[in-house]
């Protein structure tokens, strides 16, 4: 009915964050300004109001917050929210409530030392993964909190509550400090997957008196209360509108893409490629590459990130002065499936799944230099073989692969995905899947049927399905073994 957006750099230039974060952080530090998020929230509601959106008819609202960002607030945060006045901005009224002026976000890689300390204190990487769903990760909230407690102990001491981006903004909407949902909470290295509550061992390994500074954990379907009077009086929202807990962008995207139930794997092809899947059980990756979060609609979900996504595809295109047509069906027809059982390890730069240091691709099996067409096929096959190999721990029988992102429009790339996974590939054309998933979650919390919502908003594009070619099934089963051996020999990986 209405859609508005705010661009941090263009619409809020006073913060000096063209891409939404502070540039030039030391030693991998990447922070943003939570007051900018408050101004953005004010601005997007004002734009909705000005556009004539029927805000007075909204029954429930939820949201999606970029995962792993954390916000540090003094005692009295809840009281400050309860006293908000519609005649002043959110940022102005809450300026004094922050115990830390900036918020570390997902791009921050400055906490390697803290990850190692937490891992040792908690009994090793496998134990951290078993408890939290992931090994200790630099961008995750636990290591970020530990670093803050070490470098700014006085500020940590006066911190009354630590929120995620999602729970912070949900609190602002509800006019009180609300819970962290299990979906986003699982991306902190602090929540126990089995109990869906804070883990005492991980809390103790992270920072002193941490439990007292965290909100409770609750299911993502929890209704936190009615909308704050600030929003109903200032922007005309329905005063009876219910605020449903926000979740992280990845859990919300799972819902928005129509994959909240086990059996569907979503592969998003972007700068980094990501693989999402709903899980019936909270299994964890024994190799520590994948992450397990809570599924906002029940159960758990996996997320596996592959850093060399379009980064690698574009490197091949630029190196040989090719066009994207060379990556499509006609271009791929110039080579045979499997390149004669030769593979290319598709890591033009350091990769995180698996964790390898690489300065360039590694062709394996060629006696000479691969042709440009062989490079195209080899890198594409290597990418999907790597995804398949590093998602085998999920324990989910895949019924179909849902492909999204710009490269998903390419029929040749979609065909390789279908052949490597041996499953039907369906193309998604869902825009803004994280925000859409948040809206769908709000509707489900009010009693809507998820199957009907998915059919209306998340249906794959008609007539764009790609089926695996049976004549290539054996080729790719054998190629997967060749790829695994190449990984082992080249990077000493199991």
Tab-separated table of C-alpha atoms in Angstrom:
chain	number	residue	atom	x	y	z
A	1	UNK	CA	0.000	0.000	0.000
A	2	UNK	CA	2.932	2.285	0.672
A	3	UNK	CA	6.692	2.038	0.737
A	4	UNK	CA	9.245	4.621	1.836
A	5	UNK	CA	12.946	4.523	2.567
A	6	UNK	CA	15.716	6.640	4.031
A	7	UNK	CA	19.258	6.712	2.677
A	8	UNK	CA	21.707	7.502	5.461
A	9	UNK	CA	24.239	9.318	3.299
A	10	UNK	CA	21.798	11.282	1.144
A	11	UNK	CA	19.029	12.024	3.655
A	12	UNK	CA	21.055	12.393	6.866
A	13	UNK	CA	24.352	13.939	5.674
A	14	UNK	CA	24.928	15.642	9.032
A	15	UNK	CA	26.203	12.337	10.430
A	16	UNK	CA	28.946	12.046	7.811
A	17	UNK	CA	28.238	8.377	7.104
A	18	UNK	CA	27.722	8.041	3.372
A	19	UNK	CA	27.383	4.252	3.560
A	20	UNK	CA	25.840	4.084	7.016
A	21	UNK	CA	28.989	3.630	9.080
A	22	UNK	CA	31.984	5.571	10.342
A	23	UNK	CA	34.936	5.166	7.990
A	24	UNK	CA	38.562	4.784	9.065
A	25	UNK	CA	38.191	2.716	12.225
A	26	UNK	CA	41.456	1.438	13.710
A	27	UNK	CA	42.395	-2.260	13.467
A	28	UNK	CA	39.209	-3.370	11.750
A	29	UNK	CA	36.811	-1.354	13.928
A	30	UNK	CA	33.556	-0.405	12.150
A	31	UNK	CA	30.893	1.515	14.085
A	32	UNK	CA	27.719	3.428	13.330
A	33	UNK	CA	25.737	6.076	15.200
A	34	UNK	CA	22.521	4.892	16.892
A	35	UNK	CA	21.188	8.468	16.927
A	36	UNK	CA	21.262	8.351	13.121
A	37	UNK	CA	18.981	5.307	13.288
A	38	UNK	CA	16.564	7.275	15.490
A	39	UNK	CA	16.487	10.174	13.023
A	40	UNK	CA	15.901	7.665	10.212
A	41	UNK	CA	12.973	6.128	12.096
A	42	UNK	CA	11.401	9.553	12.569
A	43	UNK	CA	11.984	10.419	8.922
A	44	UNK	CA	10.569	7.224	7.434
A	45	UNK	CA	7.362	7.556	9.472
A	46	UNK	CA	7.057	11.201	8.436
A	47	UNK	CA	7.406	10.176	4.792
A	48	UNK	CA	4.763	7.472	5.205
A	49	UNK	CA	2.433	10.023	6.771
A	50	UNK	CA	3.086	12.572	4.035
A	51	UNK	CA	2.460	9.906	1.368
A	52	UNK	CA	-0.983	9.244	2.811
A	53	UNK	CA	-0.235	5.753	4.097
A	54	UNK	CA	-3.157	4.495	6.248
A	55	UNK	CA	-1.119	4.468	9.451
A	56	UNK	CA	-4.305	4.666	11.529
A	57	UNK	CA	-5.334	1.227	10.230
A	58	UNK	CA	-2.160	-0.686	11.072
A	59	UNK	CA	-2.936	-3.499	13.511
A	60	UNK	CA	0.617	-4.634	14.212
A	61	UNK	CA	4.167	-3.585	13.420
A	62	UNK	CA	7.461	-5.428	13.547
A	63	UNK	CA	10.851	-4.870	12.001
A	64	UNK	CA	14.182	-6.185	10.866
A	65	UNK	CA	17.464	-4.949	12.308
A	66	UNK	CA	20.877	-5.547	10.792
A	67	UNK	CA	22.320	-8.459	12.761
A	68	UNK	CA	25.243	-8.220	15.186
A	69	UNK	CA	25.003	-4.467	15.834
A	70	UNK	CA	24.796	-3.558	19.545
A	71	UNK	CA	23.582	-0.478	21.423
A	72	UNK	CA	24.758	0.490	24.938
A	73	UNK	CA	22.373	2.405	27.203
A	74	UNK	CA	22.404	3.790	30.731
A	75	UNK	CA	20.036	2.954	33.541
A	76	UNK	CA	16.720	4.669	32.953
A	77	UNK	CA	16.385	3.757	29.272
A	78	UNK	CA	12.875	2.420	29.806
A	79	UNK	CA	11.823	5.509	31.727
A	80	UNK	CA	13.208	7.782	29.020
A	81	UNK	CA	11.138	5.925	26.417
A	82	UNK	CA	7.994	6.238	28.516
A	83	UNK	CA	8.454	10.023	28.709
A	84	UNK	CA	8.929	10.712	24.976
A	85	UNK	CA	7.084	13.822	23.747
A	86	UNK	CA	5.791	14.205	20.178
A	87	UNK	CA	6.988	17.823	19.963
A	88	UNK	CA	10.691	16.829	19.834
A	89	UNK	CA	12.733	14.272	17.920
A	90	UNK	CA	13.698	10.836	19.185
A	91	UNK	CA	17.413	11.576	18.838
A	92	UNK	CA	17.234	14.823	20.799
A	93	UNK	CA	15.240	13.277	23.632
A	94	UNK	CA	17.391	10.154	23.936
A	95	UNK	CA	20.811	11.748	23.335
A	96	UNK	CA	21.876	11.518	26.981
A	97	UNK	CA	20.806	7.892	27.525
A	98	UNK	CA	23.674	6.266	25.595
A	99	UNK	CA	26.597	4.954	27.642
A	100	UNK	CA	28.515	4.463	24.398
A	101	UNK	CA	28.099	6.996	21.618
A	102	UNK	CA	28.660	4.550	18.764
A	103	UNK	CA	27.536	1.018	17.921
A	104	UNK	CA	29.810	-1.707	16.537
A	105	UNK	CA	28.166	-3.329	13.500
A	106	UNK	CA	28.550	-6.542	11.511
A	107	UNK	CA	31.566	-5.314	9.535
A	108	UNK	CA	33.714	-4.952	12.663
A	109	UNK	CA	36.640	-7.394	12.764
A	110	UNK	CA	38.571	-5.850	15.672
A	111	UNK	CA	37.809	-8.469	18.348
A	112	UNK	CA	40.095	-11.364	17.432
A	113	UNK	CA	41.781	-11.271	20.841
A	114	UNK	CA	38.415	-11.309	22.639
A	115	UNK	CA	37.201	-14.254	20.534
A	116	UNK	CA	40.278	-16.231	21.569
A	117	UNK	CA	39.770	-15.325	25.241
A	118	UNK	CA	36.104	-16.326	25.223
A	119	UNK	CA	36.928	-19.576	23.426
A	120	UNK	CA	39.556	-20.524	25.984
A	121	UNK	CA	37.407	-19.586	28.975
A	122	UNK	CA	34.370	-21.487	27.668
A	123	UNK	CA	36.250	-24.719	26.977
A	124	UNK	CA	37.206	-24.489	23.319
A	125	UNK	CA	35.715	-23.619	19.934
A	126	UNK	CA	33.605	-26.780	19.707
A	127	UNK	CA	32.016	-26.038	23.075
A	128	UNK	CA	31.223	-22.429	22.117
A	129	UNK	CA	29.670	-23.704	18.871
A	130	UNK	CA	27.701	-26.436	20.647
A	131	UNK	CA	26.231	-23.942	23.076
A	132	UNK	CA	25.657	-20.892	20.889
A	133	UNK	CA	25.386	-22.270	17.342
A	134	UNK	CA	28.603	-20.636	16.134
A	135	UNK	CA	32.242	-20.478	17.104
A	136	UNK	CA	33.315	-17.134	18.571
A	137	UNK	CA	33.070	-14.670	15.672
A	138	UNK	CA	34.619	-11.190	15.602
A	139	UNK	CA	31.442	-9.381	14.538
A	140	UNK	CA	29.188	-11.182	17.044
A	141	UNK	CA	27.943	-9.250	20.048
A	142	UNK	CA	29.623	-11.228	22.840
A	143	UNK	CA	33.181	-10.475	21.719
A	144	UNK	CA	32.177	-6.849	21.072
A	145	UNK	CA	30.822	-6.531	24.621
A	146	UNK	CA	33.992	-8.059	26.038
A	147	UNK	CA	36.153	-5.560	24.178
A	148	UNK	CA	34.013	-2.655	25.418
A	149	UNK	CA	34.270	-3.862	29.026
A	150	UNK	CA	38.061	-4.032	28.669
A	151	UNK	CA	38.815	-0.752	26.908
A	152	UNK	CA	36.097	1.385	28.545
A	153	UNK	CA	35.444	-0.203	31.951
A	154	UNK	CA	33.884	2.934	33.438
A	155	UNK	CA	31.397	3.250	30.563
A	156	UNK	CA	30.637	-0.463	30.791
A	157	UNK	CA	29.993	-0.091	34.515
A	158	UNK	CA	27.293	2.575	33.978
A	159	UNK	CA	25.661	0.603	31.167
A	160	UNK	CA	22.246	-0.499	32.348
A	161	UNK	CA	21.150	-2.485	29.295
A	162	UNK	CA	22.762	-3.709	26.072
A	163	UNK	CA	20.400	-4.067	23.124
A	164	UNK	CA	20.773	-5.306	19.575
A	165	UNK	CA	19.781	-3.001	16.720
A	166	UNK	CA	16.537	-4.977	16.435
A	167	UNK	CA	15.553	-4.909	20.105
A	168	UNK	CA	16.653	-1.281	20.503
A	169	UNK	CA	14.325	-0.054	17.761
A	170	UNK	CA	11.520	-2.367	18.904
A	171	UNK	CA	11.889	-0.797	22.364
A	172	UNK	CA	11.584	2.690	20.899
A	173	UNK	CA	8.355	1.706	19.112
A	174	UNK	CA	6.907	0.056	22.214
A	175	UNK	CA	7.914	2.867	24.570
A	176	UNK	CA	9.678	0.478	26.926
A	177	UNK	CA	12.711	-1.798	26.991
A	178	UNK	CA	11.682	-5.094	25.352
A	179	UNK	CA	13.169	-8.568	24.952
A	180	UNK	CA	15.712	-9.781	22.410
A	181	UNK	CA	14.169	-12.383	20.109
A	182	UNK	CA	15.732	-15.830	19.729
A	183	UNK	CA	16.448	-15.304	16.026
A	184	UNK	CA	18.739	-12.326	16.522
A	185	UNK	CA	19.830	-13.407	19.997
A	186	UNK	CA	21.449	-16.502	18.532
A	187	UNK	CA	23.892	-14.279	16.646
A	188	UNK	CA	25.589	-13.071	19.825
A	189	UNK	CA	27.704	-16.043	21.040
A	190	UNK	CA	25.710	-15.662	24.264
A	191	UNK	CA	22.429	-17.564	23.831
A	192	UNK	CA	22.145	-21.296	24.398
A	193	UNK	CA	20.460	-22.881	21.380
A	194	UNK	CA	18.979	-25.758	23.357
A	195	UNK	CA	17.358	-23.639	26.078
A	196	UNK	CA	16.736	-20.464	24.025
A	197	UNK	CA	18.032	-18.453	26.981
A	198	UNK	CA	21.281	-16.814	28.028
A	199	UNK	CA	24.052	-19.340	28.613
A	200	UNK	CA	25.732	-18.961	32.008
A	201	UNK	CA	29.075	-20.355	30.800
A	202	UNK	CA	29.228	-17.992	27.829
A	203	UNK	CA	28.120	-15.022	29.922
A	204	UNK	CA	30.861	-15.751	32.449
A	205	UNK	CA	33.464	-16.081	29.699
A	206	UNK	CA	32.474	-12.757	28.150
A	207	UNK	CA	32.187	-9.899	30.667
A	208	UNK	CA	31.515	-9.258	34.369
A	209	UNK	CA	27.926	-8.930	35.567
A	210	UNK	CA	26.720	-9.339	31.993
A	211	UNK	CA	23.416	-11.079	32.653
A	212	UNK	CA	22.124	-8.071	34.586
A	213	UNK	CA	22.820	-5.866	31.559
A	214	UNK	CA	20.937	-7.968	28.996
A	215	UNK	CA	17.193	-7.934	28.284
A	216	UNK	CA	15.408	-11.281	28.551
A	217	UNK	CA	15.160	-13.599	25.545
A	218	UNK	CA	11.731	-14.300	24.030
A	219	UNK	CA	10.264	-15.916	20.891
A	220	UNK	CA	10.096	-13.641	17.863
A	221	UNK	CA	6.298	-13.937	17.839
A	222	UNK	CA	6.043	-12.195	21.219
A	223	UNK	CA	3.802	-9.144	21.323
A	224	UNK	CA	5.703	-6.563	23.356
A	225	UNK	CA	2.726	-4.225	23.857
A	226	UNK	CA	0.962	-1.352	22.128
A	227	UNK	CA	2.685	1.342	20.118
A	228	UNK	CA	4.226	4.240	22.047
A	229	UNK	CA	2.027	7.349	22.264
A	230	UNK	CA	4.922	9.206	20.621
A	231	UNK	CA	4.136	7.486	17.297
A	232	UNK	CA	0.349	7.598	17.540
A	233	UNK	CA	0.275	11.295	18.445
A	234	UNK	CA	3.060	12.427	16.108
A	235	UNK	CA	2.412	10.323	13.018
A	236	UNK	CA	-1.166	9.145	13.459
A	237	UNK	CA	-0.500	5.447	14.024
A	238	UNK	CA	-3.382	3.440	15.371
A	239	UNK	CA	-3.022	3.776	19.187
A	240	UNK	CA	-4.060	0.114	19.540
A	241	UNK	CA	-1.329	-1.058	17.123
A	242	UNK	CA	0.592	-4.000	18.598
A	243	UNK	CA	4.396	-4.058	18.566
A	244	UNK	CA	5.779	-7.513	17.764
A	245	UNK	CA	9.421	-8.159	18.667
A	246	UNK	CA	11.811	-7.322	15.870
A	247	UNK	CA	14.309	-9.894	14.617
A	248	UNK	CA	17.565	-9.830	12.659
A	249	UNK	CA	17.759	-9.174	8.938
A	250	UNK	CA	18.757	-12.752	8.149
A	251	UNK	CA	15.905	-14.437	10.095
A	252	UNK	CA	13.437	-11.925	8.627
A	253	UNK	CA	14.759	-12.562	5.113
A	254	UNK	CA	14.148	-16.295	5.590
A	255	UNK	CA	10.478	-15.492	6.210
A	256	UNK	CA	10.223	-12.912	3.424
A	257	UNK	CA	11.694	-15.357	0.923
A	258	UNK	CA	9.045	-17.943	1.767
A	259	UNK	CA	11.498	-20.439	3.247
A	260	UNK	CA	10.539	-20.480	6.919
A	261	UNK	CA	9.701	-24.188	6.822
A	262	UNK	CA	12.329	-26.957	6.355
A	263	UNK	CA	12.834	-28.323	2.859
A	264	UNK	CA	13.746	-25.141	0.989
A	265	UNK	CA	17.264	-23.799	0.661
A	266	UNK	CA	17.702	-20.139	-0.284
A	267	UNK	CA	20.892	-19.088	-2.054
A	268	UNK	CA	21.350	-15.348	-2.351
A	269	UNK	CA	23.928	-14.340	-4.954
A	270	UNK	CA	25.499	-11.024	-4.035
A	271	UNK	CA	28.902	-9.523	-3.271
A	272	UNK	CA	29.074	-12.377	-0.805
A	273	UNK	CA	26.877	-15.388	-1.488
A	274	UNK	CA	24.753	-16.666	1.389
A	275	UNK	CA	22.829	-19.871	1.960
A	276	UNK	CA	19.774	-19.920	4.241
A	277	UNK	CA	17.726	-22.915	5.353
A	278	UNK	CA	15.134	-23.600	8.017
A	279	UNK	CA	16.065	-26.458	10.352
A	280	UNK	CA	13.844	-28.713	12.421
A	281	UNK	CA	16.626	-29.277	14.978
A	282	UNK	CA	19.401	-26.988	16.251
A	283	UNK	CA	22.291	-28.881	14.648
A	284	UNK	CA	25.622	-27.061	14.512
A	285	UNK	CA	28.402	-27.083	11.951
A	286	UNK	CA	31.186	-29.321	13.315
A	287	UNK	CA	33.703	-27.406	11.191
A	288	UNK	CA	32.547	-24.074	12.619
A	289	UNK	CA	31.866	-22.305	9.304
A	290	UNK	CA	28.075	-22.113	9.401
A	291	UNK	CA	25.901	-20.270	11.897
A	292	UNK	CA	22.638	-21.303	13.516
A	293	UNK	CA	20.062	-18.671	14.449
A	294	UNK	CA	16.495	-18.934	15.643
A	295	UNK	CA	13.800	-19.192	12.978
A	296	UNK	CA	11.297	-16.411	13.792
A	297	UNK	CA	8.415	-18.769	12.996
A	298	UNK	CA	9.707	-21.620	15.143
A	299	UNK	CA	12.712	-23.922	15.215
A	300	UNK	CA	16.070	-22.838	13.887
A	301	UNK	CA	17.729	-21.666	10.712
A	302	UNK	CA	21.204	-21.890	9.261
A	303	UNK	CA	23.172	-19.152	7.598
A	304	UNK	CA	26.370	-19.860	5.708
A	305	UNK	CA	28.265	-16.972	4.148
A	306	UNK	CA	30.679	-17.342	1.244
A	307	UNK	CA	32.822	-14.233	0.906
A	308	UNK	CA	33.903	-14.888	-2.691
A	309	UNK	CA	30.525	-14.376	-4.361
A	310	UNK	CA	30.157	-11.828	-7.145
A	311	UNK	CA	33.648	-10.760	-6.083
A	312	UNK	CA	34.965	-13.931	-7.759
A	313	UNK	CA	32.585	-13.885	-10.726
A	314	UNK	CA	33.492	-10.300	-11.560
A	315	UNK	CA	37.205	-11.078	-11.216
A	316	UNK	CA	36.927	-13.707	-13.980
A	317	UNK	CA	34.829	-11.390	-16.152
A	318	UNK	CA	37.314	-8.522	-15.816
A	319	UNK	CA	40.437	-10.668	-16.139
A	320	UNK	CA	39.444	-11.984	-19.560
A	321	UNK	CA	37.396	-8.961	-20.675
A	322	UNK	CA	34.236	-11.050	-20.912
A	323	UNK	CA	30.560	-10.105	-20.727
A	324	UNK	CA	27.846	-11.615	-18.542
A	325	UNK	CA	26.603	-13.393	-21.667
A	326	UNK	CA	29.677	-15.627	-21.336
A	327	UNK	CA	28.273	-16.803	-17.995
A	328	UNK	CA	24.856	-17.604	-19.488
A	329	UNK	CA	23.620	-20.758	-21.209
A	330	UNK	CA	25.077	-19.934	-24.620
A	331	UNK	CA	28.515	-19.157	-23.236
A	332	UNK	CA	28.562	-22.215	-20.962
A	333	UNK	CA	27.637	-24.426	-23.927
A	334	UNK	CA	31.193	-23.903	-25.195
A	335	UNK	CA	32.513	-26.174	-22.417
A	336	UNK	CA	31.433	-29.562	-21.110
A	337	UNK	CA	29.824	-30.011	-17.671
A	338	UNK	CA	32.536	-30.702	-15.110
A	339	UNK	CA	35.349	-29.428	-17.382
A	340	UNK	CA	36.504	-33.019	-17.822
A	341	UNK	CA	36.616	-33.594	-14.038
A	342	UNK	CA	38.821	-30.560	-13.440
A	343	UNK	CA	37.973	-27.918	-10.827
A	344	UNK	CA	38.848	-24.381	-9.857
A	345	UNK	CA	38.912	-23.447	-6.170
A	346	UNK	CA	36.920	-20.188	-6.450
A	347	UNK	CA	38.707	-18.039	-3.870
A	348	UNK	CA	40.205	-14.950	-5.478
A	349	UNK	CA	40.603	-13.455	-1.972
A	350	UNK	CA	40.528	-14.842	1.573
A	351	UNK	CA	37.444	-16.995	2.176
A	352	UNK	CA	35.497	-17.614	5.388
A	353	UNK	CA	33.695	-20.812	4.294
A	354	UNK	CA	36.037	-22.610	4.490
A	355	UNK	CA	38.552	-20.391	6.255
A	356	UNK	CA	41.414	-20.169	3.794
A	357	UNK	CA	43.958	-17.516	2.884
A	358	UNK	CA	44.045	-17.052	-0.873
A	359	UNK	CA	45.450	-14.433	-3.205
A	360	UNK	CA	44.091	-16.011	-6.401
A	361	UNK	CA	42.026	-18.861	-7.810
A	362	UNK	CA	43.541	-22.366	-7.798
A	363	UNK	CA	42.933	-24.440	-10.966
A	364	UNK	CA	43.330	-28.178	-10.284
A	365	UNK	CA	43.720	-30.843	-12.988
A	366	UNK	CA	44.846	-28.731	-15.934
A	367	UNK	CA	48.221	-29.328	-17.581
A	368	UNK	CA	48.144	-25.861	-19.118
A	369	UNK	CA	46.217	-22.670	-18.543
A	370	UNK	CA	42.405	-23.046	-18.667
A	371	UNK	CA	40.702	-21.199	-21.498
A	372	UNK	CA	38.522	-18.195	-20.561
A	373	UNK	CA	35.413	-20.353	-21.097
A	374	UNK	CA	36.853	-23.033	-18.803
A	375	UNK	CA	37.585	-20.357	-16.202
A	376	UNK	CA	33.938	-19.254	-16.259
A	377	UNK	CA	32.570	-22.762	-15.873
A	378	UNK	CA	35.235	-23.787	-13.362
A	379	UNK	CA	34.610	-20.853	-11.002
A	380	UNK	CA	30.802	-21.202	-11.176
A	381	UNK	CA	30.938	-24.954	-10.568
A	382	UNK	CA	33.477	-24.427	-7.788
A	383	UNK	CA	31.206	-21.926	-6.046
A	384	UNK	CA	28.167	-24.204	-6.003
A	385	UNK	CA	30.223	-27.288	-5.121
A	386	UNK	CA	31.651	-25.329	-2.193
A	387	UNK	CA	28.123	-24.373	-1.078
A	388	UNK	CA	26.892	-27.953	-1.331
A	389	UNK	CA	29.871	-29.377	0.521
A	390	UNK	CA	29.671	-26.869	3.354
A	391	UNK	CA	25.918	-27.187	3.873
A	392	UNK	CA	25.903	-30.988	4.217
A	393	UNK	CA	25.773	-30.745	8.031
A	394	UNK	CA	22.277	-29.215	8.022
A	395	UNK	CA	20.498	-32.568	8.138
A	396	UNK	CA	17.657	-31.207	5.989
A	397	UNK	CA	16.360	-33.016	2.919
A	398	UNK	CA	16.320	-30.312	0.295
A	399	UNK	CA	13.211	-30.251	-1.879
A	400	UNK	CA	14.126	-27.220	-3.949
A	401	UNK	CA	16.652	-24.417	-4.154
A	402	UNK	CA	15.328	-20.853	-4.160
A	403	UNK	CA	17.741	-18.549	-5.961
A	404	UNK	CA	17.748	-14.785	-5.484
A	405	UNK	CA	20.054	-11.843	-6.101
A	406	UNK	CA	21.125	-10.225	-9.362
A	407	UNK	CA	23.018	-13.241	-10.758
A	408	UNK	CA	19.976	-15.486	-10.253
A	409	UNK	CA	18.467	-13.984	-13.417
A	410	UNK	CA	21.217	-15.679	-15.414
A	411	UNK	CA	19.861	-18.964	-16.818
A	412	UNK	CA	23.303	-20.516	-17.149
A	413	UNK	CA	24.184	-19.873	-13.500
A	414	UNK	CA	20.779	-21.207	-12.412
A	415	UNK	CA	21.337	-24.382	-14.452
A	416	UNK	CA	24.706	-25.055	-12.809
A	417	UNK	CA	23.087	-24.594	-9.382
A	418	UNK	CA	20.365	-27.105	-10.311
A	419	UNK	CA	22.873	-29.635	-11.654
A	420	UNK	CA	25.299	-29.390	-8.722
A	421	UNK	CA	22.578	-29.672	-6.062
A	422	UNK	CA	20.522	-32.128	-8.133
A	423	UNK	CA	17.371	-30.171	-7.254
A	424	UNK	CA	14.841	-27.943	-8.958
A	425	UNK	CA	15.872	-24.291	-8.851
A	426	UNK	CA	13.204	-21.624	-8.524
A	427	UNK	CA	13.919	-17.914	-8.950
A	428	UNK	CA	12.692	-15.390	-6.387
A	429	UNK	CA	11.857	-11.829	-7.306
A	430	UNK	CA	11.145	-10.685	-3.744
A	431	UNK	CA	12.351	-7.136	-3.121
A	432	UNK	CA	13.226	-6.007	0.381
A	433	UNK	CA	12.885	-9.521	1.799
A	434	UNK	CA	13.996	-8.522	5.313
A	435	UNK	CA	11.374	-5.774	5.697
A	436	UNK	CA	8.747	-7.930	3.975
A	437	UNK	CA	9.540	-10.822	6.317
A	438	UNK	CA	9.148	-8.529	9.320
A	439	UNK	CA	5.712	-7.427	8.088
A	440	UNK	CA	4.699	-11.059	7.498
A	441	UNK	CA	5.851	-11.936	11.015
A	442	UNK	CA	3.687	-9.168	12.461
A	443	UNK	CA	0.701	-10.566	10.545
A	444	UNK	CA	1.377	-14.118	11.761
A	445	UNK	CA	1.550	-12.876	15.359
A	446	UNK	CA	-1.959	-11.477	14.833
A	447	UNK	CA	-3.256	-14.821	13.541
A	448	UNK	CA	-2.585	-14.694	9.779
A	449	UNK	CA	-1.754	-17.917	7.927
A	450	UNK	CA	1.889	-18.107	6.807
A	451	UNK	CA	1.084	-20.315	3.790
A	452	UNK	CA	-1.340	-17.715	2.438
A	453	UNK	CA	1.128	-14.901	3.079
A	454	UNK	CA	3.911	-16.755	1.257
A	455	UNK	CA	1.621	-17.439	-1.706
A	456	UNK	CA	0.724	-13.743	-1.897
A	457	UNK	CA	4.090	-12.122	-1.311
A	458	UNK	CA	6.928	-14.665	-1.672
A	459	UNK	CA	5.928	-16.841	-4.611
A	460	UNK	CA	8.745	-17.744	-7.028
A	461	UNK	CA	8.579	-16.231	-10.495
A	462	UNK	CA	6.269	-18.202	-12.787
A	463	UNK	CA	7.836	-20.060	-15.698
A	464	UNK	CA	11.408	-19.532	-14.446
A	465	UNK	CA	12.036	-22.934	-12.849
A	466	UNK	CA	15.201	-24.789	-13.841
A	467	UNK	CA	15.370	-28.584	-13.527
A	468	UNK	CA	18.563	-30.589	-12.981
A	469	UNK	CA	19.679	-32.474	-16.049
A	470	UNK	CA	19.734	-36.193	-15.277
A	471	UNK	CA	22.524	-36.848	-17.759
A	472	UNK	CA	24.850	-34.694	-15.610
A	473	UNK	CA	24.023	-36.255	-12.239
A	474	UNK	CA	26.955	-38.698	-12.191
A	475	UNK	CA	29.351	-36.065	-13.527
A	476	UNK	CA	28.660	-33.756	-10.590
A	477	UNK	CA	28.673	-36.516	-7.987
A	478	UNK	CA	32.180	-37.416	-9.140
A	479	UNK	CA	33.211	-33.764	-9.441
A	480	UNK	CA	32.231	-33.144	-5.814
A	481	UNK	CA	34.800	-35.774	-4.759
A	482	UNK	CA	37.438	-34.148	-6.963
A	483	UNK	CA	36.621	-30.752	-5.407
A	484	UNK	CA	36.905	-32.139	-1.859
A	485	UNK	CA	40.294	-33.658	-2.613
A	486	UNK	CA	41.484	-30.430	-4.213
A	487	UNK	CA	40.513	-28.484	-1.087
A	488	UNK	CA	42.374	-30.966	1.075
A	489	UNK	CA	45.523	-30.937	-1.042
A	490	UNK	CA	45.620	-27.184	-1.696
A	491	UNK	CA	44.631	-25.864	1.739
A	492	UNK	CA	45.071	-28.905	3.989
A	493	UNK	CA	41.329	-29.050	4.673
A	494	UNK	CA	39.362	-32.152	5.587
